[in-house]
Short mmCIF file of C-alpha atoms in Angstrom, two decimals:
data_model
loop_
_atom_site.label_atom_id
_atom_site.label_comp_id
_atom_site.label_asym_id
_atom_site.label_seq_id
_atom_site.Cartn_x
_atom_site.Cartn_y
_atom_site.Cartn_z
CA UNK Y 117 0.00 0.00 0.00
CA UNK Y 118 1.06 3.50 -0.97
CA UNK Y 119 2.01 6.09 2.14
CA UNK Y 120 0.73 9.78 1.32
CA UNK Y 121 0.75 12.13 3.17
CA UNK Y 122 -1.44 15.60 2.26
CA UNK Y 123 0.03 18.76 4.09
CA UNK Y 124 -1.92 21.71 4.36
CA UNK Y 125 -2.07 24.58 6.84
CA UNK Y 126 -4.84 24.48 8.96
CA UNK Y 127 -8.35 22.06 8.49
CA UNK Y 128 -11.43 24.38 8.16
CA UNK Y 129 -14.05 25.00 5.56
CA UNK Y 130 -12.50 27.19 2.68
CA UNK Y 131 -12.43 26.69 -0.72
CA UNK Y 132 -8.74 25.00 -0.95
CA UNK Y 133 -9.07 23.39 2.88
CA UNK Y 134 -12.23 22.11 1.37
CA UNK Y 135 -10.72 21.04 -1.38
CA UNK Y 136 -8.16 18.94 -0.03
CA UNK Y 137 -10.43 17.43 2.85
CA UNK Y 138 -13.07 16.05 -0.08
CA UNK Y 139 -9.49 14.80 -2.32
CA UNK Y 140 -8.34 12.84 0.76
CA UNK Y 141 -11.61 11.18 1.88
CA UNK Y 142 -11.85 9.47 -1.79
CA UNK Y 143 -9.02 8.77 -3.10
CA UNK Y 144 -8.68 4.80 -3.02
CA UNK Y 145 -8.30 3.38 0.22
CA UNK Y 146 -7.37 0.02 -1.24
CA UNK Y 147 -4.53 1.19 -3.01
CA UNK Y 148 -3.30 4.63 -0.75
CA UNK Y 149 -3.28 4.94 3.16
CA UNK Y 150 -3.67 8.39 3.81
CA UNK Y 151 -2.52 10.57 6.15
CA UNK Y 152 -3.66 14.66 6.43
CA UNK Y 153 -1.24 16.64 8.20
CA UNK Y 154 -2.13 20.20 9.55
CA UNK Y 155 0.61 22.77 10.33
CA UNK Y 156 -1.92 24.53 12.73
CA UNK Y 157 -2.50 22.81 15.80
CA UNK Y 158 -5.70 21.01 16.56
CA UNK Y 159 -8.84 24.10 17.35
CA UNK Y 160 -12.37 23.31 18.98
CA UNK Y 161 -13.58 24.69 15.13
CA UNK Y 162 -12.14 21.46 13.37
CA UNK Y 163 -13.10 18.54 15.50
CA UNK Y 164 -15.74 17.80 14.00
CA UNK Y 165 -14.26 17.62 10.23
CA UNK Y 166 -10.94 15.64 11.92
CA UNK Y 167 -13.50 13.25 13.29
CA UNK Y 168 -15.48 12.94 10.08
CA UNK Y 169 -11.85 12.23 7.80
CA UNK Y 170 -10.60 9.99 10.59
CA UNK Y 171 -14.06 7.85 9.93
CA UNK Y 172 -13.97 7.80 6.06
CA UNK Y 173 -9.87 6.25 6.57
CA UNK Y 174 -7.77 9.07 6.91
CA UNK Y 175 -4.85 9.63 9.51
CA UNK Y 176 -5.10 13.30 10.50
CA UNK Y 177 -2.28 14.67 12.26
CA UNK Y 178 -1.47 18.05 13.71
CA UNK Y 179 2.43 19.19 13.41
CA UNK Y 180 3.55 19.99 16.62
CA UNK Y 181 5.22 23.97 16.14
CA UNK Y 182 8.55 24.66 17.83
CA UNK Y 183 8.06 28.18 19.11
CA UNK Y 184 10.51 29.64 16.64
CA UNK Y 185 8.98 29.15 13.03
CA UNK Y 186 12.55 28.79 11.52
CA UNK Y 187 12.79 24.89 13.09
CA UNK Y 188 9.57 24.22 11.33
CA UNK Y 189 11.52 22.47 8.76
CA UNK Y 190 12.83 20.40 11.10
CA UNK Y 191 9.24 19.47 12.81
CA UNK Y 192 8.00 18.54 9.24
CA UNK Y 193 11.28 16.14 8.68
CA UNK Y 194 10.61 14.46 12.16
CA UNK Y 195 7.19 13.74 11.34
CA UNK Y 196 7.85 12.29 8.06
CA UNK Y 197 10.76 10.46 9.20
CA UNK Y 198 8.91 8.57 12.11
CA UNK Y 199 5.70 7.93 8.89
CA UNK Y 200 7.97 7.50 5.81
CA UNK Y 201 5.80 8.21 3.43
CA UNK Y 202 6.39 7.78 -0.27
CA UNK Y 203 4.30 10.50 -1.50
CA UNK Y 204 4.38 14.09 0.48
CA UNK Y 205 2.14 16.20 -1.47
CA UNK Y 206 1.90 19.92 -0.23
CA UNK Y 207 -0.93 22.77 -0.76
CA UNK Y 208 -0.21 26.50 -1.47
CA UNK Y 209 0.86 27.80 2.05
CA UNK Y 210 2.89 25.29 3.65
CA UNK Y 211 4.84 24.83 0.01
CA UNK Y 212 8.25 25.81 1.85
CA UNK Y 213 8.87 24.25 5.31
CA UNK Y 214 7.26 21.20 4.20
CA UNK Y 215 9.35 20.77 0.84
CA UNK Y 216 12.51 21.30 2.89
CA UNK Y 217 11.19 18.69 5.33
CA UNK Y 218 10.49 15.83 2.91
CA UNK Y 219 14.22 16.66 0.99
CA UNK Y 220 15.64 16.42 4.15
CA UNK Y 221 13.75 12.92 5.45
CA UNK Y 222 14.66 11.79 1.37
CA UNK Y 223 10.74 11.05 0.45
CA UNK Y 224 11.14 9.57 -2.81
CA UNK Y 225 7.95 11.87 -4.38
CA UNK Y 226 7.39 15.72 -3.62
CA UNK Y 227 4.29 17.32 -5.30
CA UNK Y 228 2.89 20.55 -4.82
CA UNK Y 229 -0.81 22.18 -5.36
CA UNK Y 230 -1.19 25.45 -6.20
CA UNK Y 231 -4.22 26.50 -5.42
CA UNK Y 232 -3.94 30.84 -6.16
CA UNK Y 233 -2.00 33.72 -6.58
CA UNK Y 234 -2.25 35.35 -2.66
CA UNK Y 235 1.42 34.16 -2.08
CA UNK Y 236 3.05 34.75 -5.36
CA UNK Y 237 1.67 38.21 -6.15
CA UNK Y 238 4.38 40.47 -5.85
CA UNK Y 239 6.94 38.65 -4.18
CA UNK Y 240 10.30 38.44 -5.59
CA UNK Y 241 11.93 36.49 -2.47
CA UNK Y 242 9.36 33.98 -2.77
CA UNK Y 243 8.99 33.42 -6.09
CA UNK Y 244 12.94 32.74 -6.08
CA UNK Y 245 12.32 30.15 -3.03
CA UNK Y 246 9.25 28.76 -5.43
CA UNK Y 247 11.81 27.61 -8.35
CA UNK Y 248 14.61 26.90 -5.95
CA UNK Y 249 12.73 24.44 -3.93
CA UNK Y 250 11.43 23.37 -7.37
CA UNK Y 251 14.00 21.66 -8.21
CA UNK Y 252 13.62 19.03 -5.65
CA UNK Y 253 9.96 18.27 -6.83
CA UNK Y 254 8.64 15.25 -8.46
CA UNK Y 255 5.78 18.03 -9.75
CA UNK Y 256 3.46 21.49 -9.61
CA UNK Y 257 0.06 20.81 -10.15
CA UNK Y 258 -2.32 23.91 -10.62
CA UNK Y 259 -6.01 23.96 -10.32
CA UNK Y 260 -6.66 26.12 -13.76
CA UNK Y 261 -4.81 26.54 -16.97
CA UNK Y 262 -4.65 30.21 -16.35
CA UNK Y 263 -2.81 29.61 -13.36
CA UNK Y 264 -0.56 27.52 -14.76
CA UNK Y 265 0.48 30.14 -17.04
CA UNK Y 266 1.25 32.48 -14.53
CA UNK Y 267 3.16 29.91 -12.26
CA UNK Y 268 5.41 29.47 -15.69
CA UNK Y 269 5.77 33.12 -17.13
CA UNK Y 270 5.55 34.95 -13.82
CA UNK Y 271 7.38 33.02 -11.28
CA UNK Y 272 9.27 31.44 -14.06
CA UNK Y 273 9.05 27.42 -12.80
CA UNK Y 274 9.77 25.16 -15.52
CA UNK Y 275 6.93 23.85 -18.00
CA UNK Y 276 7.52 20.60 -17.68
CA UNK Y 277 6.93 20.20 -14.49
CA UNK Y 278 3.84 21.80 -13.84
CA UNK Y 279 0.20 20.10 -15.06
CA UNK Y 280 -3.05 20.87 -14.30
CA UNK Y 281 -5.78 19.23 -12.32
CA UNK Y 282 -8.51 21.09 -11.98
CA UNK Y 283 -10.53 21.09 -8.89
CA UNK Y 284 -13.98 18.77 -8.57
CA UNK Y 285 -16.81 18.71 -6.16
CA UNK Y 286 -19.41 15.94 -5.02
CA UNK Y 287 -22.31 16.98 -7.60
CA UNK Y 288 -24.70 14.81 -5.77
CA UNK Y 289 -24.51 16.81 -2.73
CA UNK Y 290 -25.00 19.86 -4.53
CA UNK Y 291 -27.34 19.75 -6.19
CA UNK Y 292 -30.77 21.82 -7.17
CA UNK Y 293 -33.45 21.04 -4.21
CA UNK Y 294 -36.66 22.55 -2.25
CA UNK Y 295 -35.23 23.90 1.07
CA UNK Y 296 -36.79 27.51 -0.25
CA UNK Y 297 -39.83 27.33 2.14
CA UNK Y 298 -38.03 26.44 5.48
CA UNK Y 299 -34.67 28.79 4.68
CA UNK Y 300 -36.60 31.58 3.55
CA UNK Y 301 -38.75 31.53 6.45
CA UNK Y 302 -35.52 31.45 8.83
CA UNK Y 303 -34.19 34.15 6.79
CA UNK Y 304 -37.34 35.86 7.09
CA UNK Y 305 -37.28 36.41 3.25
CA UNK Y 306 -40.45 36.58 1.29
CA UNK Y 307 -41.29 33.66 -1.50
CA UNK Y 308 -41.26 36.34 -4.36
CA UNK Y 309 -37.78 38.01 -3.13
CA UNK Y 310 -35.18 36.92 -5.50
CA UNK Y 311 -32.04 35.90 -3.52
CA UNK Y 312 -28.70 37.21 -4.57
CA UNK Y 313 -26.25 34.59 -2.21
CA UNK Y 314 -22.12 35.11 -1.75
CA UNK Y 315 -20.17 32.32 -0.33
CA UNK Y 316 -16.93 32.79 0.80
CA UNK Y 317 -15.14 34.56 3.71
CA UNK Y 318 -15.07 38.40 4.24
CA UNK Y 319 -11.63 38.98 3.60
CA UNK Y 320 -9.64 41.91 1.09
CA UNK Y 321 -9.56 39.45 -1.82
CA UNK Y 322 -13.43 39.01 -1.66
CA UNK Y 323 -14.07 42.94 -2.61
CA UNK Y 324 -17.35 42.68 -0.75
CA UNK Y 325 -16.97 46.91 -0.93
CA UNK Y 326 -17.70 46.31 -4.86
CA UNK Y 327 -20.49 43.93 -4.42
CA UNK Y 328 -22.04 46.55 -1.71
CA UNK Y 329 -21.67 49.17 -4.49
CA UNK Y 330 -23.13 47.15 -6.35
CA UNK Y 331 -26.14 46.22 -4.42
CA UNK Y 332 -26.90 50.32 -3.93
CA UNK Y 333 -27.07 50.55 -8.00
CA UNK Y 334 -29.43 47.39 -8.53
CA UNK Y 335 -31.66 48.87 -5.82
CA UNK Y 336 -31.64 51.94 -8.01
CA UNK Y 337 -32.45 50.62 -11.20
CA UNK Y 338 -34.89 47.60 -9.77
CA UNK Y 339 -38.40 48.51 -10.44
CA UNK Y 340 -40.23 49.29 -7.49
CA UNK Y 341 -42.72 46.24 -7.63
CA UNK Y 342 -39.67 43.92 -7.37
CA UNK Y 343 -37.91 43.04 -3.86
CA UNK Y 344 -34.46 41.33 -3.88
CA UNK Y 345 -31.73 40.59 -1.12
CA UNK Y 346 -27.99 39.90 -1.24
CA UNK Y 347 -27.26 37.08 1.65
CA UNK Y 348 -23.09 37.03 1.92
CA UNK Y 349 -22.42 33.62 3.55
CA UNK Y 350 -18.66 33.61 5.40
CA UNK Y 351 -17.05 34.51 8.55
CA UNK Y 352 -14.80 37.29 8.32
CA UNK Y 353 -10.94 36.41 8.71
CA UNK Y 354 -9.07 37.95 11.41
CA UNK Y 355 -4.96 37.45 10.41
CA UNK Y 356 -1.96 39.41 10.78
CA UNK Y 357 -2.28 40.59 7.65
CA UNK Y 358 -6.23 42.01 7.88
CA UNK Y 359 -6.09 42.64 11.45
CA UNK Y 360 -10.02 42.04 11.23
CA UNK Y 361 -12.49 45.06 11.30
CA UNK Y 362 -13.63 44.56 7.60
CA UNK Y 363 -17.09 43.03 8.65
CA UNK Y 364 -17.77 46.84 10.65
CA UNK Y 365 -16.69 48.68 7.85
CA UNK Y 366 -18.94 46.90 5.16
CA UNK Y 367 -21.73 46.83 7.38
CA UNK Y 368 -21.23 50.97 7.62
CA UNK Y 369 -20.99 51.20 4.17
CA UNK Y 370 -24.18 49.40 3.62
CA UNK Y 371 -25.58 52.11 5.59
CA UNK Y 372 -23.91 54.82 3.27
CA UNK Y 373 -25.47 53.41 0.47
CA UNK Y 374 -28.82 53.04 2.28
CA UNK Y 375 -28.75 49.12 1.59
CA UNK Y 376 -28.72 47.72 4.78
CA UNK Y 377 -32.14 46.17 4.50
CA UNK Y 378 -30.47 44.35 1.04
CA UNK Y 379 -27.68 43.02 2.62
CA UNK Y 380 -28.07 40.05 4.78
CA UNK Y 381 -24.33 38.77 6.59
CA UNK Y 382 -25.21 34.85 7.83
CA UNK Y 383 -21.46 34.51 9.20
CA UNK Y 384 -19.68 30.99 9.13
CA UNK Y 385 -22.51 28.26 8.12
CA UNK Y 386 -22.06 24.75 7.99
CA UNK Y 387 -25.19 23.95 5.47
CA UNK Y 388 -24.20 25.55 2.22
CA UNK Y 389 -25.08 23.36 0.02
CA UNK Y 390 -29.00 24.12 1.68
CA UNK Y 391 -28.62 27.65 1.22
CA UNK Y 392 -27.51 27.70 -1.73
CA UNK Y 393 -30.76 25.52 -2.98
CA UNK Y 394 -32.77 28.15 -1.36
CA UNK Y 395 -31.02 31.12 -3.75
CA UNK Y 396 -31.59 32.21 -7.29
CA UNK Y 397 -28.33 33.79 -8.53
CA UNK Y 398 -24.93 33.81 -6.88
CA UNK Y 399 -22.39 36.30 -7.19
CA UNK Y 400 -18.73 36.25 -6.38
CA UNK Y 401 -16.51 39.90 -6.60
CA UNK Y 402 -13.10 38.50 -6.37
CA UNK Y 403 -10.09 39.93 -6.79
CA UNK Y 404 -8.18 36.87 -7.72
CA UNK Y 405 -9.28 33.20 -7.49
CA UNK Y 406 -7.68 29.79 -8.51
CA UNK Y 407 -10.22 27.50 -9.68
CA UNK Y 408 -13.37 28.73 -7.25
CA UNK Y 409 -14.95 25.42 -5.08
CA UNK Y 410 -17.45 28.28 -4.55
CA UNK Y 411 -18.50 29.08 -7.87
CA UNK Y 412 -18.62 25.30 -9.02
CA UNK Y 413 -20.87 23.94 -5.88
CA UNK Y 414 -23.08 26.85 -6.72
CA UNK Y 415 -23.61 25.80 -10.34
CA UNK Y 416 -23.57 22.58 -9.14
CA UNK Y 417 -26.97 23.64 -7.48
CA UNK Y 418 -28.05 24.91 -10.82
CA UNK Y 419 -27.68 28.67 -10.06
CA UNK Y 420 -26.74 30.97 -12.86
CA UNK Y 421 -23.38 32.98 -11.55
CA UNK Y 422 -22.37 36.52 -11.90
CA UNK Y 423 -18.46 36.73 -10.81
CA UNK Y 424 -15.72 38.52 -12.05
CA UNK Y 425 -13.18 37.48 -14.62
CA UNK Y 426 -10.07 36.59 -12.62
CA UNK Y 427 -7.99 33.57 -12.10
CA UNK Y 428 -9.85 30.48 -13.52
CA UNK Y 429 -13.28 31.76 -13.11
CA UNK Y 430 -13.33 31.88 -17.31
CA UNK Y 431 -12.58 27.67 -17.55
CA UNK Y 432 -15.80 27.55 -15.55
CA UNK Y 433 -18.62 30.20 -16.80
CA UNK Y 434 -19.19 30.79 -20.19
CA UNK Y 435 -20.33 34.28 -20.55
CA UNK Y 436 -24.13 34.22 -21.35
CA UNK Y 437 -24.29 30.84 -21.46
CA UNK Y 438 -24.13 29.49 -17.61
CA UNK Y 439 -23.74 33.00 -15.82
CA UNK Y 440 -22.11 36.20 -16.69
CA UNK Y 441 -18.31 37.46 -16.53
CA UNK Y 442 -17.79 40.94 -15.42
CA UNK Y 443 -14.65 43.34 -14.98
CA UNK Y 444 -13.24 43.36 -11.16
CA UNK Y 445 -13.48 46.10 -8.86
CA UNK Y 446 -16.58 47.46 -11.28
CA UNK Y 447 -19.78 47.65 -9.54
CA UNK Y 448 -21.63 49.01 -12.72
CA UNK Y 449 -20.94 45.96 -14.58
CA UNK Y 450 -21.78 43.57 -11.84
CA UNK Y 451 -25.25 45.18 -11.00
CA UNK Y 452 -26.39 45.24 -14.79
CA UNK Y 453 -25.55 41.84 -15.22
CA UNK Y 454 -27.34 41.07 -11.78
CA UNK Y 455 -30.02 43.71 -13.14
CA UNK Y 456 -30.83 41.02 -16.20
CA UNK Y 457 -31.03 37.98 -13.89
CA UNK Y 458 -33.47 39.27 -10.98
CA UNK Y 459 -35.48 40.68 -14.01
CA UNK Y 460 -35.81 37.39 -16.10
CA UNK Y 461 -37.05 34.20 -14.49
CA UNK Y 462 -36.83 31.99 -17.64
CA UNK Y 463 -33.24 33.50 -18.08
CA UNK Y 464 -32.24 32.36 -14.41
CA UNK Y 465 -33.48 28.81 -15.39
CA UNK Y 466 -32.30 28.17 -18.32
CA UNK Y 467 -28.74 29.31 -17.62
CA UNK Y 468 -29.10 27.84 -14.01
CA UNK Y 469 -29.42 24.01 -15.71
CA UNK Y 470 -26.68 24.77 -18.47
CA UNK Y 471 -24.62 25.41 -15.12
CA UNK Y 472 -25.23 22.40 -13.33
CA UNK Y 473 -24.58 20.11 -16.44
CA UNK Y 474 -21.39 21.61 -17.23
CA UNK Y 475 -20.58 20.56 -13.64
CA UNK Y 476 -21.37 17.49 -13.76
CA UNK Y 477 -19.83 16.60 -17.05
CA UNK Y 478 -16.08 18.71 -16.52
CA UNK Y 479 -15.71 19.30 -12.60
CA UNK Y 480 -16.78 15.96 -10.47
CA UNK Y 481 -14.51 14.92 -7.64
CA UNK Y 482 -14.52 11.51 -9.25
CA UNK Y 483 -12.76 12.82 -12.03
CA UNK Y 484 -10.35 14.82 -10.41
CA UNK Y 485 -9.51 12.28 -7.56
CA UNK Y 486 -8.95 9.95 -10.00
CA UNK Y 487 -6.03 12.24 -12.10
CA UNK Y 488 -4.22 12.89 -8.62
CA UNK Y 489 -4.35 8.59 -8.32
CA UNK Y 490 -3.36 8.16 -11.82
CA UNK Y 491 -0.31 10.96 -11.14
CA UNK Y 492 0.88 8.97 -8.08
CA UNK Y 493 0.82 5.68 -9.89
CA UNK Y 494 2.85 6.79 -13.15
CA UNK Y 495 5.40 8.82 -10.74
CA UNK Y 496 5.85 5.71 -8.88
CA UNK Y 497 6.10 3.47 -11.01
CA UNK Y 498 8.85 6.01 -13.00
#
């Protein structure tokens, strides 16, 4: 049986920690014995989802940190030296200490899943780290082909080592559904208020200030004898590099715009997939995305999309055919494309089923679980 181990930085319920957690729970357990391996120690918020992957057959393991981040290396080359592993696959922020660890415990394979830009933007030093620590990898997978073009022309890694896999989701747990009566009443939403949902959490990259903008100019334009509400499901991240407080200031510009009776902020929800069956259009104002889990589970659901045109977002809408693609950081755009949807029911529909079938046919977590096996495999048997 195959060792792999799957490093990320902290279990939770993001797009890429989602991600992972669904890759890990089916790849073959006949074949692979799986460990996950969390740099961030064990929190009360992740029980529950350690529990649940420890259930379906999957070792999860929290790295104990030395207090001085520089030995982390060292931590990560304990831990696979005790497991010996023959496959240490990494995922965008732990790409460093964890490379460095599995050179210096000699794991035969090293692979690496870039998931975004957030850490390459910008960044000589670590883009120079990126194709140093390259060199000692087996491969760089990315989750879109426009990625993939960046990791080679921006930070300049070498083409033949980096693929694509692009991400899947479980289509048969999103999927359309009638949870509108029960939702809507908790919500306290009316059955002829179109529903405008976000998913994701309140963070810069999210440019929830555009979408807000947004919201003031589709309340403008709206005719009177329609009602619609934008519901932004997420909890708002709190890092070093926020420093938090972004929740207060949308929630005061809501005000500015005289919207707050539009805008609906559910925080951190763990039944998506039923709130999204309860919504009629979802929206996502990115700045920058990889390959969106957010996007895809909501056309999963059969829900035509309105999202900017960033990152990989193009590989999964087709513009006026599933949802619409609009220019980032432009409100205007993004409320007249919203503008057409809340207007025209058979529109919503009809692009809302093109959605879910492209999902199901490109983007299923069979699929994609089953190009990370064959990867191992071939490597291996190389």
């Amino acid at each position: 049986m195959i060792s792999i181990v799957h490093v990320i930085d902290g279990l939770g319920w993001a797009g890429m920690e989602h991600m992972v957690a669904s890759l890990v729970r089916c790849i073959d357990k006949k074949r692979f014995k799986v460990t996950l391996l969390s740099e961030i120690p064990m929190r009360d918020s992740v029980v529950e989802q350690a529990a649940f992957l420890e259930k379906e057959g999957v070792r999860v393991r929290f790295l104990q940190k030395h207090h001085r981040k520089k030995f982390l290396a060292i931590e990560y080359a304990r831990f696979f030296n005790d497991l010996k592993p023959q496959v240490v696959h990494s995922h965008s922020g732990v790409w460093r200490d964890s490379c460095i660890g599995a050179v210096l415990a000699k794991v035969p394979l090293l692979f690496h899943t870039e998931h975004g830009r957030v850490f390459l933007d910008d960044n000589r030093r670590t883009r120079l780290t990126h194709r140093i620590l390259t060199q000692f990898r087996s491969g760089i997978i990315s989750v879109s082909d426009e990625l993939r073009q960046f990791l080679i022309e921006e930070v300049h890694l070498p083409v033949a080592k980096v693929i694509t896999i692009q991400n899947g989701i479980d289509t048969d747990k999103y999927m359309p559904g009638n949870y509108k009566s029960r939702l809507r009443d908790e919500l306290g939403i009316s059955p002829e208020t179109v529903i405008v949902m976000a998913v994701g959490r309140i963070n810069p990259v999210k440019d929830y200030e555009t979408l807000v903008h947004a919201v003031s100019l589709v309340k403008h334009f709206l005719p009177n004898n329609m009602e619609f509400k934008t519901v932004i499901v997420g909890p708002e991240t709190r890092d070093h590099l926020t420093g938090g407080g972004l929740l207060d200031r949308l929630r005061e510009l809501s005000r500015k715009f005289n919207v707050e009776k539009n805008l609906i902020f559910l925080g951190k929800r763990t039944d998506v997939q039923e709130l999204l069956r309860v919504a009629d259009i979802f929206v996502q104002t990115s700045l920058t995305e990889g390959l969106s889990m957010s996007i895809m589970e909501a056309m999963s659901t059969a829900l035509p999309t309105v999202v900017t045109d960033v990152g990989g977002n193009r590989e999964l809408v087709e513009h006026r055919v599933t949802g619409f693609l609009t220019h980032r950081k432009d409100p205007e755009s993004i409320a007249n494309a919203l503008l057409k949807l809340i207007e025209d029911d058979e529109m919503r529909v009809s692009m809302g089923k093109k959605a879910r079938n492209c999902i199901v046919e490109k983007f299923s977590l069979q699929a994609m679980t089953k190009k990370y096996e064959d990867l191992y495999m071939e490597s291996l048997r190389e």
